[in-house]
Each structure stands twice: as C-alpha cells, then as structure tokens.
Coordinates of C-alpha atoms in Angstrom, one line a residue:
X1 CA 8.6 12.4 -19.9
X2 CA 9.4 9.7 -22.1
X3 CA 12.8 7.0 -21.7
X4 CA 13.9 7.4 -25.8
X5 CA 16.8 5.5 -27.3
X6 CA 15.5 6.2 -30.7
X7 CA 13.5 3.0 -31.1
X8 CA 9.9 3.6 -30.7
X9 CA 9.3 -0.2 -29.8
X10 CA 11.1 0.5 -26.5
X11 CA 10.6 4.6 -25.4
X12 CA 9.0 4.1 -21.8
X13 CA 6.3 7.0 -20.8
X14 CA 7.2 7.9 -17.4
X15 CA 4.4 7.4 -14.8
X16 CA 3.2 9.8 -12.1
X17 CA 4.4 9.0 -8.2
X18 CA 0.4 8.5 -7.6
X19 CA 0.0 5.8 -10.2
X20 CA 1.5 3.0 -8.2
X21 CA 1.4 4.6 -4.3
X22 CA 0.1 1.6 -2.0
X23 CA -1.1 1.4 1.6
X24 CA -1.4 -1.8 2.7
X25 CA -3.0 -2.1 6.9
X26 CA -2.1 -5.2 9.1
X27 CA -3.8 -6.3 12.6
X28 CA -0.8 -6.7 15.1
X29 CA -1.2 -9.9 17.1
X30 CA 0.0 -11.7 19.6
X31 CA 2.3 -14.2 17.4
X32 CA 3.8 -10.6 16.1
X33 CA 5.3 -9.9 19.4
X34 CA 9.0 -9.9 20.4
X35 CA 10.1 -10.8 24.3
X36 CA 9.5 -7.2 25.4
X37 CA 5.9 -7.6 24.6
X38 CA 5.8 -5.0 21.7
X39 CA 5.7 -5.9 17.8
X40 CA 9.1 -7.2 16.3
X41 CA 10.4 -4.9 13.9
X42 CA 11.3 -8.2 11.9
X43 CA 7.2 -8.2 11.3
X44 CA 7.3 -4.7 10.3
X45 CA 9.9 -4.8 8.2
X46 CA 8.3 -7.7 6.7
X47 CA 5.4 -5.5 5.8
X48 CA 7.8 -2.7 4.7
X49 CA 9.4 -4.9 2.1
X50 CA 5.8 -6.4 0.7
X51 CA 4.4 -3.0 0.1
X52 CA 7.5 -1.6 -1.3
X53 CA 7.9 -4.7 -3.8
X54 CA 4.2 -4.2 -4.8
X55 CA 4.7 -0.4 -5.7
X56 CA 8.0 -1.1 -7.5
X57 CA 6.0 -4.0 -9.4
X58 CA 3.1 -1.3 -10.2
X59 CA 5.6 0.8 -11.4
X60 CA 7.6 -0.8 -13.6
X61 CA 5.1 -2.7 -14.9
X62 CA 6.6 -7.0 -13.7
X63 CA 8.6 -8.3 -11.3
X64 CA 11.2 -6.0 -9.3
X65 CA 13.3 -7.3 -6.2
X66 CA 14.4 -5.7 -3.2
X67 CA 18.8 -4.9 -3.5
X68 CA 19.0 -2.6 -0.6
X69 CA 17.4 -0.8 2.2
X70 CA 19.2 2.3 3.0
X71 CA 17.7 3.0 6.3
X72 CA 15.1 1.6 8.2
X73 CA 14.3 3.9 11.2
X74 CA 11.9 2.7 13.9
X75 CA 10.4 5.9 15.9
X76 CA 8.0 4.4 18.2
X77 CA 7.3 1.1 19.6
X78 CA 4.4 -0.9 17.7
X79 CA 1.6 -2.8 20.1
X80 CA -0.9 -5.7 19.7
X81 CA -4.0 -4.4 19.1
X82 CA -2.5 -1.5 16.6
X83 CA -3.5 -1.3 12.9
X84 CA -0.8 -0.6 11.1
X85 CA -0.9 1.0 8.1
X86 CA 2.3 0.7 5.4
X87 CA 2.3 3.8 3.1
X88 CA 4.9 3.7 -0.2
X89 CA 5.7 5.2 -3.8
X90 CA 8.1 5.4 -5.6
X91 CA 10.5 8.0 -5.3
X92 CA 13.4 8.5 -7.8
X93 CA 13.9 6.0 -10.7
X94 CA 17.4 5.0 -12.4
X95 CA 17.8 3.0 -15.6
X96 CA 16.1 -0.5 -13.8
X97 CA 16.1 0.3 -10.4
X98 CA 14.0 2.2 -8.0
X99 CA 14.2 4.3 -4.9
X100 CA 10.5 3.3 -2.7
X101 CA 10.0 5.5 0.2
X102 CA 7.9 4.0 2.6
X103 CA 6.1 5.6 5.9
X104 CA 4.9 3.2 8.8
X105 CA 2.0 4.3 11.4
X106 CA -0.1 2.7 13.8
X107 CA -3.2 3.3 15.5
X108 CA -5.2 1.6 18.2
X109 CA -7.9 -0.7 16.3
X110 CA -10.7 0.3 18.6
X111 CA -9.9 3.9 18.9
X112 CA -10.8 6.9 17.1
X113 CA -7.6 8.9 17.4
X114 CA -5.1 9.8 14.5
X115 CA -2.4 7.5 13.2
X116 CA 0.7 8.0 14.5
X117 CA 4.0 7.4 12.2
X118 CA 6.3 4.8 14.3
X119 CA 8.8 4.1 11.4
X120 CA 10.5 5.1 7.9
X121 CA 12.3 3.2 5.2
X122 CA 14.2 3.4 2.0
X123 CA 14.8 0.7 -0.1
X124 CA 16.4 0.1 -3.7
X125 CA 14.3 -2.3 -6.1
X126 CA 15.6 -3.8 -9.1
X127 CA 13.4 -4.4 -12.2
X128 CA 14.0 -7.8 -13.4
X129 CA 12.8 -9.6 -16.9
X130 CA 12.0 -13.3 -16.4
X131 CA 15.9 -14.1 -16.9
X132 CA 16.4 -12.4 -13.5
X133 CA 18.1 -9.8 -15.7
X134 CA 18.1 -5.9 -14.9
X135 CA 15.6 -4.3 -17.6
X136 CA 14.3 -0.7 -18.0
X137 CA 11.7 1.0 -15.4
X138 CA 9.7 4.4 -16.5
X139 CA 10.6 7.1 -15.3
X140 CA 8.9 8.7 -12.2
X141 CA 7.3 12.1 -12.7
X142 CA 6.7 14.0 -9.5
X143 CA 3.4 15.8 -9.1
X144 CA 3.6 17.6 -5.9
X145 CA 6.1 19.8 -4.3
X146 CA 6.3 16.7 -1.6
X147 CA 6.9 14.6 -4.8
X148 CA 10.0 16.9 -6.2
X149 CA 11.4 16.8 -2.4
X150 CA 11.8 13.3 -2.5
X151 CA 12.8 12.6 -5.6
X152 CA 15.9 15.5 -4.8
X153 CA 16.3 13.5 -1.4
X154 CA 16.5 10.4 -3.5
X155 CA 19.3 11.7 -5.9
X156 CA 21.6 12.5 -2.5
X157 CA 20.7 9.3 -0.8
X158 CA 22.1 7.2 -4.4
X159 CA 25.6 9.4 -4.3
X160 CA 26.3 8.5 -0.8
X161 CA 25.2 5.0 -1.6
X162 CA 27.6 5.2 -4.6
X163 CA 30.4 6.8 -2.9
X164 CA 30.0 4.3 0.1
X165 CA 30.2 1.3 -1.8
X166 CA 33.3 3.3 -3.9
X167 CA 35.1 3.9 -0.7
X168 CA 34.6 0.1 0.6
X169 CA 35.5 -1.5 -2.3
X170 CA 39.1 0.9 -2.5
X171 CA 39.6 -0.1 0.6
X172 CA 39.1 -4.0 0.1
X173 CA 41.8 -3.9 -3.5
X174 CA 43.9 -1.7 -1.2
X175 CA 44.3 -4.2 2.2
X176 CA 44.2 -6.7 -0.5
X177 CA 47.4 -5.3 -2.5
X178 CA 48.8 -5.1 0.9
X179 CA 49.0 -8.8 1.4
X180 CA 45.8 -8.6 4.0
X181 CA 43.3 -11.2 4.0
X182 CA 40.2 -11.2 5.4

C-alpha cells in the first residue's frame, strides 16, 4: 500500500506493523518507588511514552510527539527488583498521526518464571517536520490476524475520540451562547 496524491516525489510505501515494533526492559529500583513501596506508575508511564515515541519515530521515518493517550490501564502492581519490559507498534495510522499500542510486563530479575502483563496503553503521536508542523506518516500494513484486530480496534477507539472531543466542544459554544463562563 502506497500514500498517492499523484506526485511520485511524495507517494509514501506503507510499512509492515513489525518494521518499527520496539521492546525496550528497565531495572525497577528503589528511587522508582512511590510511598506504598511499589513502582510509581509516573515511572512507568514514563517508559510507556519513550517506547511509544521511538516506534512512532521508526515509523514515520523523523520526529513524532505524543498528542494523547487514550487509556492507560495499570493491572498489577510493579516491584523493585522487577524487569520490566515495554512492548509497542504501531497500530492504525491517519494522514500524520499514529495510534501506538503498547503492552507493559514485569518479571522478577532473578527468577525464571514468565512475564506477567501489569499494564496497557494507547497513545496518539503526531508526525512533525522540523517546523513542528503535521506532515505525512506511511501507512501501516497489518501482517497478522493480531495485526488486523488492532488496527480495527484502532479505527473505533479514533470515532469515540472524535465524537468525544465533538460532543465537548458543542457543549463549550453552547454554555458559551448561554452567557456561561467558565
């Protein structure tokens, strides 16, 4: 699949979901700890965002910055001691922007057993030129059935994102029309 506006100087092949997947494993420590003693999800969202940029950045080829997360879901509590290992790719692509998928798990760093997934995120990148300007990002091409489901999830996950902001933004001109400030 090829991006085509009828100038050959600027038709974008797509890339595969497997050309810019990234894992990228941290050490928790003690300075990663919150005052309950387990990791603070500000640390692993921290990682979250880094891999995610890097994939949209392998994707698209330059620079791409984080505009949303949709959801950030924390299922189990991360330790000191755990290696944590930050799994992403892209997922759906728009015009410039990019839907990253990214799967968190942890496992003790001296144990054998299998990794465990403790957290889930979505977040929206935006490919920029050096302007800091929007420009056009290849278009993903699933490979796997896994791939296809995502990229389907993605599509439903951008119309509620649409609709929401929609909704808020009728809502705003509408107490706004009605004389009530915020």
């Amino acid at each position: 699949m090829t991006i085509q506006d009828g100038n050959p100087e600027t038709d974008i092949p797509g890339k595969t979901t497997s050309a810019s997947r990234t894992t990228l494993s941290h050490i928790m420590t003690g300075s990663d700890t919150n005052l309950l003693g387990t990791v603070h999800g500000g640390v692993i969202m921290k990682l979250v965002d880094d891999v995610a940029g890097a994939v949209a950045g392998r994707h698209s080829g330059g620079p791409a910055v984080t505009a949303s997360m949709d959801e950030m879901a924390f299922l189990e509590p991360v330790r000191v001691g755990d290696l944590v290992h930050v799994k992403a790719q892209v997922n759906w692509t728009g015009r410039s922007s990019m839907e990253v998928g990214v799967r968190v798990l942890a496992e003790r760093w001296n144990e054998s057993t299998p990794a465990v997934q403790v957290g889930s995120a979505y977040l929206v990148f935006a490919a920029v030129d050096a302007d800091g300007k929007p420009r056009r990002v290849p278009p993903v091409l699933p490979e796997t059935e896994r791939d296809r489901r995502r990229y389907q999830e993605a599509q439903i996950r951008r119309t509620h994102r649409l609709a929401r902001r929609r909704a808020i933004m009728e809502l705003r001109e509408k107490r706004a029309a009605d004389g009530i400030e915020d």
